[in-house]
Amino acid sequence: MHEEDSPEAGRDANDSHSRGSLWQIILLFGRIGLTSFGGGLSAWIYLESVEKRRWLKDDEFFAGLALAQILPGPNVLNLSIFIGHRQRGIAGGIAAVVSLLLPPMAVVIALAMLIHRYGINPTMENVLQGVAAGAIGTAACVGYRSLRNATRVHLWPLPITALTLVSISYFHVSLINTVLMLLPVSFALSWKIDKDD
């Protein structure tokens, strides 16, 4: 086996991080897709791929998350492709996204048929509201970890984060327009700080 084909190619010899097998990727993303009701997928994927399985380092995960957020398409699908590809190349990316989508798609179709036939009762509505609240908490957790990781070296991401929150929540500027306004500022600050260092 050539060195570049080795599972540990490109990794430091002292790096304690491992690579997942194709089967592990399928099982993980299938389970996440089936049991992550209400969202919060990014938080769960972080816990599983960084903290539990140690497939990625913190900075690798958040670089992938940032890339997933700026590319077209659903963030969690982009992130799944990124992680699967980092583990097992193209096959890993395909396995991750298919495993994430197919099982919950079957569940959603089954639930839609049940709701169409029986309607939504108050108990089910309360359960769905509780799941949504849990999803908000897990999303906030990922946001906090991302900000903590970004401010580990420099504090300039803090005002960008504050401007983003104010722009969207107070002035009701769309997410796309907010990103278009703040992206050049972020690039300029990052470039200036890297140049000064």
Tab-separated table of C-alpha atoms in Angstrom:
chain	number	residue	atom	x	y	z
A	1	MET	CA	0.000	0.000	0.000
A	2	HIS	CA	1.385	3.390	-0.955
A	3	GLU	CA	1.915	5.912	1.773
A	4	GLU	CA	-0.698	8.291	0.317
A	5	ASP	CA	-3.261	5.464	0.341
A	6	SER	CA	-2.671	4.687	3.991
A	7	PRO	CA	-5.546	5.548	6.384
A	8	GLU	CA	-3.130	7.640	8.381
A	9	ALA	CA	-1.602	9.467	5.411
A	10	GLY	CA	-1.316	13.185	6.002
A	11	ARG	CA	-1.736	12.797	9.755
A	12	ASP	CA	0.860	13.478	12.353
A	13	ALA	CA	2.439	10.388	13.821
A	14	ASN	CA	1.491	11.556	17.307
A	15	ASP	CA	-2.089	12.428	16.296
A	16	SER	CA	-4.571	10.488	18.412
A	17	HIS	CA	-7.384	10.974	15.889
A	18	SER	CA	-8.645	7.993	13.935
A	19	ARG	CA	-10.523	7.333	10.714
A	20	GLY	CA	-13.938	5.760	10.551
A	21	SER	CA	-14.687	2.810	8.300
A	22	LEU	CA	-17.365	3.017	5.610
A	23	TRP	CA	-19.644	0.851	7.749
A	24	GLN	CA	-19.128	3.113	10.789
A	25	ILE	CA	-20.023	6.153	8.660
A	26	ILE	CA	-23.224	4.460	7.436
A	27	LEU	CA	-24.253	3.428	10.968
A	28	LEU	CA	-23.483	6.815	12.507
A	29	PHE	CA	-25.257	8.994	9.961
A	30	GLY	CA	-28.151	6.568	9.673
A	31	ARG	CA	-28.672	6.709	13.445
A	32	ILE	CA	-28.338	10.502	13.495
A	33	GLY	CA	-30.841	10.860	10.671
A	34	LEU	CA	-33.334	8.539	12.364
A	35	THR	CA	-33.169	9.918	15.888
A	36	SER	CA	-32.460	13.644	15.538
A	37	PHE	CA	-36.017	14.915	15.648
A	38	GLY	CA	-36.396	18.692	15.560
A	39	GLY	CA	-32.950	19.584	14.264
A	40	GLY	CA	-29.756	20.174	16.195
A	41	LEU	CA	-27.898	17.885	13.822
A	42	SER	CA	-24.707	19.941	13.758
A	43	ALA	CA	-24.384	19.642	17.524
A	44	TRP	CA	-24.891	15.899	17.437
A	45	ILE	CA	-22.500	15.412	14.528
A	46	TYR	CA	-19.908	17.416	16.476
A	47	LEU	CA	-20.315	15.258	19.573
A	48	GLU	CA	-20.093	12.026	17.586
A	49	SER	CA	-17.320	12.883	15.123
A	50	VAL	CA	-15.081	15.064	17.315
A	51	GLU	CA	-15.608	14.204	20.968
A	52	LYS	CA	-16.685	10.566	20.860
A	53	ARG	CA	-15.039	9.040	17.781
A	54	ARG	CA	-12.210	11.593	17.386
A	55	TRP	CA	-12.454	11.490	13.594
A	56	LEU	CA	-11.779	15.218	13.389
A	57	LYS	CA	-10.106	17.901	15.469
A	58	ASP	CA	-12.088	20.914	16.669
A	59	ASP	CA	-10.626	23.244	14.045
A	60	GLU	CA	-11.229	20.700	11.257
A	61	PHE	CA	-14.887	20.319	12.230
A	62	PHE	CA	-15.542	24.051	12.446
A	63	ALA	CA	-13.739	24.653	9.145
A	64	GLY	CA	-16.057	22.049	7.602
A	65	LEU	CA	-19.089	23.626	9.291
A	66	ALA	CA	-18.160	27.064	7.947
A	67	LEU	CA	-17.701	25.609	4.477
A	68	ALA	CA	-21.047	23.799	4.748
A	69	GLN	CA	-22.793	27.035	5.695
A	70	ILE	CA	-21.468	29.134	2.814
A	71	LEU	CA	-22.028	26.500	0.107
A	72	PRO	CA	-25.442	26.042	-1.545
A	73	GLY	CA	-27.683	23.364	-0.079
A	74	PRO	CA	-28.678	22.300	3.436
A	75	ASN	CA	-25.864	22.843	5.933
A	76	VAL	CA	-26.123	19.426	7.552
A	77	LEU	CA	-25.922	17.615	4.212
A	78	ASN	CA	-22.850	19.602	3.217
A	79	LEU	CA	-21.291	18.880	6.606
A	80	SER	CA	-22.060	15.164	6.290
A	81	ILE	CA	-20.423	15.029	2.870
A	82	PHE	CA	-17.393	16.869	4.271
A	83	ILE	CA	-16.958	14.462	7.180
A	84	GLY	CA	-17.614	11.349	5.102
A	85	HIS	CA	-15.147	12.515	2.467
A	86	ARG	CA	-12.502	13.282	5.109
A	87	GLN	CA	-12.850	9.727	6.385
A	88	ARG	CA	-13.217	7.609	3.236
A	89	GLY	CA	-13.068	9.857	0.192
A	90	ILE	CA	-15.901	10.006	-2.333
A	91	ALA	CA	-17.417	6.731	-1.116
A	92	GLY	CA	-17.481	8.094	2.440
A	93	GLY	CA	-19.192	11.317	1.366
A	94	ILE	CA	-21.854	9.418	-0.558
A	95	ALA	CA	-22.380	6.933	2.290
A	96	ALA	CA	-22.778	9.748	4.837
A	97	VAL	CA	-25.366	11.726	2.900
A	98	VAL	CA	-27.397	8.691	1.764
A	99	SER	CA	-27.434	7.263	5.298
A	100	LEU	CA	-28.492	10.612	6.699
A	101	LEU	CA	-31.364	11.053	4.226
A	102	LEU	CA	-32.972	7.711	3.435
A	103	PRO	CA	-34.032	6.409	6.900
A	104	PRO	CA	-35.674	9.663	8.065
A	105	MET	CA	-37.299	10.080	4.672
A	106	ALA	CA	-39.088	6.767	5.206
A	107	VAL	CA	-40.149	7.850	8.718
A	108	VAL	CA	-41.447	11.221	7.473
A	109	ILE	CA	-43.515	9.540	4.765
A	110	ALA	CA	-44.988	7.136	7.333
A	111	LEU	CA	-45.764	9.987	9.787
A	112	ALA	CA	-47.325	12.079	7.024
A	113	MET	CA	-49.623	9.187	6.182
A	114	LEU	CA	-50.606	8.803	9.850
A	115	ILE	CA	-51.211	12.532	10.323
A	116	HIS	CA	-53.238	12.672	7.137
A	117	ARG	CA	-55.412	9.842	8.402
A	118	TYR	CA	-55.711	10.675	12.118
A	119	GLY	CA	-54.695	14.341	12.428
A	120	ILE	CA	-52.503	15.873	15.177
A	121	ASN	CA	-53.751	15.491	18.750
A	122	PRO	CA	-52.662	17.777	21.640
A	123	THR	CA	-50.212	15.191	22.995
A	124	MET	CA	-48.360	14.943	19.690
A	125	GLU	CA	-48.292	18.732	19.390
A	126	ASN	CA	-46.724	19.026	22.872
A	127	VAL	CA	-44.117	16.389	22.005
A	128	LEU	CA	-43.177	18.229	18.806
A	129	GLN	CA	-42.864	21.531	20.685
A	130	GLY	CA	-40.584	19.883	23.247
A	131	VAL	CA	-38.411	18.427	20.509
A	132	ALA	CA	-38.160	21.858	18.866
A	133	ALA	CA	-37.022	23.379	22.184
A	134	GLY	CA	-34.335	20.710	22.486
A	135	ALA	CA	-33.186	21.469	18.947
A	136	ILE	CA	-32.773	25.154	19.835
A	137	GLY	CA	-30.596	24.184	22.791
A	138	THR	CA	-28.325	21.912	20.766
A	139	ALA	CA	-27.977	24.539	18.016
A	140	ALA	CA	-27.026	27.120	20.657
A	141	CYS	CA	-24.422	24.665	21.979
A	142	VAL	CA	-22.759	24.395	18.561
A	143	GLY	CA	-22.875	28.174	18.161
A	144	TYR	CA	-21.148	28.637	21.517
A	145	ARG	CA	-18.461	26.054	20.730
A	146	SER	CA	-17.892	27.589	17.307
A	147	LEU	CA	-17.493	31.078	18.780
A	148	ARG	CA	-15.185	29.777	21.515
A	149	ASN	CA	-13.047	28.043	18.909
A	150	ALA	CA	-12.962	31.149	16.706
A	151	THR	CA	-11.920	33.453	19.572
A	152	ARG	CA	-9.222	31.141	20.923
A	153	VAL	CA	-6.486	33.133	19.172
A	154	HIS	CA	-8.129	36.479	18.273
A	155	LEU	CA	-11.172	38.330	19.563
A	156	TRP	CA	-12.226	39.951	16.262
A	157	PRO	CA	-14.948	37.324	15.580
A	158	LEU	CA	-16.890	38.637	18.608
A	159	PRO	CA	-17.997	41.948	17.027
A	160	ILE	CA	-18.783	40.127	13.746
A	161	THR	CA	-21.003	37.721	15.700
A	162	ALA	CA	-22.698	40.608	17.503
A	163	LEU	CA	-23.294	42.485	14.231
A	164	THR	CA	-24.777	39.331	12.691
A	165	LEU	CA	-27.191	38.850	15.598
A	166	VAL	CA	-28.254	42.510	15.623
A	167	SER	CA	-28.653	42.629	11.853
A	168	ILE	CA	-30.877	39.563	11.688
A	169	SER	CA	-32.840	39.776	14.943
A	170	TYR	CA	-33.225	43.551	15.415
A	171	PHE	CA	-33.105	45.039	11.904
A	172	HIS	CA	-34.629	41.917	10.259
A	173	VAL	CA	-32.043	41.880	7.465
A	174	SER	CA	-32.104	38.589	5.563
A	175	LEU	CA	-29.386	36.044	6.247
A	176	ILE	CA	-28.041	36.295	2.684
A	177	ASN	CA	-27.750	40.094	2.825
A	178	THR	CA	-26.146	39.930	6.266
A	179	VAL	CA	-23.539	37.462	5.020
A	180	LEU	CA	-22.884	39.556	1.898
A	181	MET	CA	-22.331	42.648	4.068
A	182	LEU	CA	-20.136	41.055	6.731
A	183	LEU	CA	-18.149	38.575	4.644
A	184	PRO	CA	-15.828	41.209	3.115
A	185	VAL	CA	-15.249	42.704	6.569
A	186	SER	CA	-14.386	39.264	7.986
A	187	PHE	CA	-12.006	38.515	5.115
A	188	ALA	CA	-10.315	41.892	5.477
A	189	LEU	CA	-9.860	41.517	9.252
A	190	SER	CA	-8.577	37.973	8.910
A	191	TRP	CA	-6.143	38.950	6.145
A	192	LYS	CA	-4.832	41.956	8.132
A	193	ILE	CA	-4.324	39.908	11.311
A	194	ASP	CA	-2.577	37.087	9.411
A	195	LYS	CA	-0.359	39.635	7.674
A	196	ASP	CA	0.557	41.295	10.984
A	197	ASP	CA	1.357	37.919	12.558
